[in-house]
C-alpha cells in the first residue's frame, strides 16, 4: 500500500511528514489538537474509487413499513408504548411563546453573558428580529 501521511497542527499547518514506517507516532511529538492525515494513493486499493468516503455510492438497505411493523423491539413500537402510557411524552417541550416568557425578565441596559464563549455585554435590543429578505 502507498500512503501520503502527515501531521497538522490545530491551525492547519503541516508539522511533519510521516515518512518512516519504523518510527512510532510518538517520535513525531504530536500535541493535543493535532490532526493526522493519511491518504491511500494506491490505485488498486479499495479506497481508490471513493466508496469508503462517499456514502452516496453505497446501496442503502430499505424495508417496507409493513415488514418493519412485524419486528419486535423497534423504536416505533417503543414510541407507541411510551405514548400510550404518557401521551405528552413526545410533545414539544418548548412552547411557541417560550421566548416571550424569557424576554419578560430582560430589558435594554441589562448586563448579559453569551454562551458559549462567556462574552459579557449589555442588552441593546429585546424583541423578535426580522428575517433577512431574500433578493
mmCIF file of C-alpha atoms in Angstrom:
data_model
loop_
_atom_site.group_PDB
_atom_site.id
_atom_site.type_symbol
_atom_site.label_atom_id
_atom_site.label_comp_id
_atom_site.label_asym_id
_atom_site.label_seq_id
_atom_site.Cartn_x
_atom_site.Cartn_y
_atom_site.Cartn_z
ATOM 1 C CA UNK A 1 0.000 0.000 0.000
ATOM 2 C CA UNK A 2 1.118 3.512 -0.705
ATOM 3 C CA UNK A 3 0.128 6.382 1.543
ATOM 4 C CA UNK A 4 0.644 10.107 1.814
ATOM 5 C CA UNK A 5 0.747 10.923 5.527
ATOM 6 C CA UNK A 6 1.316 13.962 7.651
ATOM 7 C CA UNK A 7 0.705 15.686 10.963
ATOM 8 C CA UNK A 8 -1.021 19.080 11.011
ATOM 9 C CA UNK A 9 -1.282 21.467 13.942
ATOM 10 C CA UNK A 10 -4.519 22.997 15.212
ATOM 11 C CA UNK A 11 -4.089 25.934 12.798
ATOM 12 C CA UNK A 12 -3.904 23.542 9.813
ATOM 13 C CA UNK A 13 -0.177 23.979 9.126
ATOM 14 C CA UNK A 14 1.798 20.874 8.246
ATOM 15 C CA UNK A 15 4.179 19.962 11.067
ATOM 16 C CA UNK A 16 5.769 16.821 9.682
ATOM 17 C CA UNK A 17 5.587 14.066 7.088
ATOM 18 C CA UNK A 18 5.071 10.586 8.495
ATOM 19 C CA UNK A 19 7.534 9.016 6.095
ATOM 20 C CA UNK A 20 9.312 6.408 8.239
ATOM 21 C CA UNK A 21 7.174 3.317 8.963
ATOM 22 C CA UNK A 22 9.739 2.082 11.502
ATOM 23 C CA UNK A 23 9.257 5.037 13.864
ATOM 24 C CA UNK A 24 6.410 5.134 16.406
ATOM 25 C CA UNK A 25 3.943 8.022 16.278
ATOM 26 C CA UNK A 26 5.437 9.469 19.468
ATOM 27 C CA UNK A 27 8.678 10.118 17.584
ATOM 28 C CA UNK A 28 6.903 12.948 15.730
ATOM 29 C CA UNK A 29 5.725 14.535 19.038
ATOM 30 C CA UNK A 30 2.106 15.288 18.174
ATOM 31 C CA UNK A 31 0.285 17.580 20.642
ATOM 32 C CA UNK A 32 -3.375 17.620 21.646
ATOM 33 C CA UNK A 33 -5.424 19.115 18.819
ATOM 34 C CA UNK A 34 -3.064 17.936 16.076
ATOM 35 C CA UNK A 35 -4.620 16.126 13.119
ATOM 36 C CA UNK A 36 -3.229 13.037 11.431
ATOM 37 C CA UNK A 37 -3.828 12.774 7.703
ATOM 38 C CA UNK A 38 -3.473 9.525 5.795
ATOM 39 C CA UNK A 39 -4.388 9.247 2.119
ATOM 40 C CA UNK A 40 -4.193 5.944 0.280
ATOM 41 C CA UNK A 41 -2.720 6.684 -3.183
ATOM 42 C CA UNK A 42 -2.556 3.043 -4.324
ATOM 43 C CA UNK A 43 -4.745 2.854 -7.482
ATOM 44 C CA UNK A 44 -5.546 -0.822 -6.812
ATOM 45 C CA UNK A 45 -6.741 -0.148 -3.244
ATOM 46 C CA UNK A 46 -10.381 -0.491 -2.189
ATOM 47 C CA UNK A 47 -10.369 3.210 -1.310
ATOM 48 C CA UNK A 48 -9.353 4.362 -4.791
ATOM 49 C CA UNK A 49 -12.927 4.592 -6.084
ATOM 50 C CA UNK A 50 -14.042 6.627 -3.072
ATOM 51 C CA UNK A 51 -16.710 4.194 -1.965
ATOM 52 C CA UNK A 52 -15.473 4.268 1.634
ATOM 53 C CA UNK A 53 -15.848 8.067 1.832
ATOM 54 C CA UNK A 54 -18.829 8.728 -0.420
ATOM 55 C CA UNK A 55 -21.806 7.041 1.193
ATOM 56 C CA UNK A 56 -23.972 8.079 -1.760
ATOM 57 C CA UNK A 57 -22.210 5.300 -3.704
ATOM 58 C CA UNK A 58 -23.320 2.664 -1.182
ATOM 59 C CA UNK A 59 -26.587 0.844 -1.801
ATOM 60 C CA UNK A 60 -28.863 1.520 1.170
ATOM 61 C CA UNK A 61 -30.926 -1.179 2.861
ATOM 62 C CA UNK A 62 -34.620 -0.329 2.809
ATOM 63 C CA UNK A 63 -37.531 -2.050 4.490
ATOM 64 C CA UNK A 64 -41.233 -1.529 3.912
ATOM 65 C CA UNK A 65 -43.418 -0.192 6.726
ATOM 66 C CA UNK A 66 -45.356 -3.484 6.756
ATOM 67 C CA UNK A 67 -42.172 -5.564 7.189
ATOM 68 C CA UNK A 68 -40.814 -3.165 9.835
ATOM 69 C CA UNK A 69 -44.052 -3.382 11.818
ATOM 70 C CA UNK A 70 -43.636 -7.180 12.046
ATOM 71 C CA UNK A 71 -40.356 -6.774 14.004
ATOM 72 C CA UNK A 72 -40.291 -6.623 17.800
ATOM 73 C CA UNK A 73 -38.125 -4.218 19.757
ATOM 74 C CA UNK A 74 -38.199 -1.409 17.180
ATOM 75 C CA UNK A 75 -38.150 2.268 18.065
ATOM 76 C CA UNK A 76 -41.592 2.683 16.515
ATOM 77 C CA UNK A 77 -43.086 0.095 18.939
ATOM 78 C CA UNK A 78 -41.200 1.654 21.855
ATOM 79 C CA UNK A 79 -42.556 5.084 20.937
ATOM 80 C CA UNK A 80 -46.117 3.747 20.654
ATOM 81 C CA UNK A 81 -45.813 2.074 24.081
ATOM 82 C CA UNK A 82 -44.471 5.223 25.746
ATOM 83 C CA UNK A 83 -47.098 7.392 24.008
ATOM 84 C CA UNK A 84 -49.919 5.133 25.224
ATOM 85 C CA UNK A 85 -48.602 5.352 28.818
ATOM 86 C CA UNK A 86 -47.842 9.081 28.681
ATOM 87 C CA UNK A 87 -49.495 10.937 25.756
ATOM 88 C CA UNK A 88 -47.426 14.090 26.368
ATOM 89 C CA UNK A 89 -44.074 12.254 26.221
ATOM 90 C CA UNK A 90 -43.305 13.218 22.622
ATOM 91 C CA UNK A 91 -44.885 16.655 22.562
ATOM 92 C CA UNK A 92 -42.506 19.599 22.075
ATOM 93 C CA UNK A 93 -41.051 20.701 25.408
ATOM 94 C CA UNK A 94 -40.643 24.341 24.354
ATOM 95 C CA UNK A 95 -43.817 26.304 23.755
ATOM 96 C CA UNK A 96 -44.328 28.669 20.822
ATOM 97 C CA UNK A 97 -44.222 31.682 23.137
ATOM 98 C CA UNK A 98 -41.131 30.473 25.037
ATOM 99 C CA UNK A 99 -39.015 33.472 24.007
ATOM 100 C CA UNK A 100 -41.764 35.886 25.057
ATOM 101 C CA UNK A 101 -41.693 34.321 28.529
ATOM 102 C CA UNK A 102 -37.888 34.640 28.671
ATOM 103 C CA UNK A 103 -37.913 38.233 27.427
ATOM 104 C CA UNK A 104 -40.306 39.446 30.126
ATOM 105 C CA UNK A 105 -37.369 39.390 32.559
ATOM 106 C CA UNK A 106 -34.860 41.058 30.194
ATOM 107 C CA UNK A 107 -34.703 44.775 29.430
ATOM 108 C CA UNK A 108 -32.417 47.049 27.435
ATOM 109 C CA UNK A 109 -29.391 48.002 29.535
ATOM 110 C CA UNK A 110 -29.224 44.722 31.473
ATOM 111 C CA UNK A 111 -25.838 43.027 31.758
ATOM 112 C CA UNK A 112 -25.599 39.688 29.976
ATOM 113 C CA UNK A 113 -23.215 36.857 29.169
ATOM 114 C CA UNK A 114 -23.278 34.974 25.867
ATOM 115 C CA UNK A 115 -22.895 31.191 25.904
ATOM 116 C CA UNK A 116 -20.851 29.538 24.549
ATOM 117 C CA UNK A 117 -17.905 31.854 24.772
ATOM 118 C CA UNK A 118 -18.574 33.607 28.083
ATOM 119 C CA UNK A 119 -18.561 37.033 26.382
ATOM 120 C CA UNK A 120 -20.116 39.733 28.543
ATOM 121 C CA UNK A 121 -22.006 42.752 27.338
ATOM 122 C CA UNK A 122 -25.080 44.941 27.638
ATOM 123 C CA UNK A 123 -28.514 44.151 26.163
ATOM 124 C CA UNK A 124 -29.215 46.594 23.321
ATOM 125 C CA UNK A 125 -32.430 45.087 21.907
ATOM 126 C CA UNK A 126 -35.254 42.892 23.200
ATOM 127 C CA UNK A 127 -37.786 41.511 20.745
ATOM 128 C CA UNK A 128 -38.250 39.439 17.659
ATOM 129 C CA UNK A 129 -35.752 40.176 14.895
ATOM 130 C CA UNK A 130 -36.985 40.307 11.326
ATOM 131 C CA UNK A 131 -35.969 37.538 8.962
ATOM 132 C CA UNK A 132 -33.478 38.601 6.283
ATOM 133 C CA UNK A 133 -35.153 39.443 2.996
ATOM 134 C CA UNK A 134 -34.218 37.242 0.073
ATOM 135 C CA UNK A 135 -33.106 39.075 -3.026
#
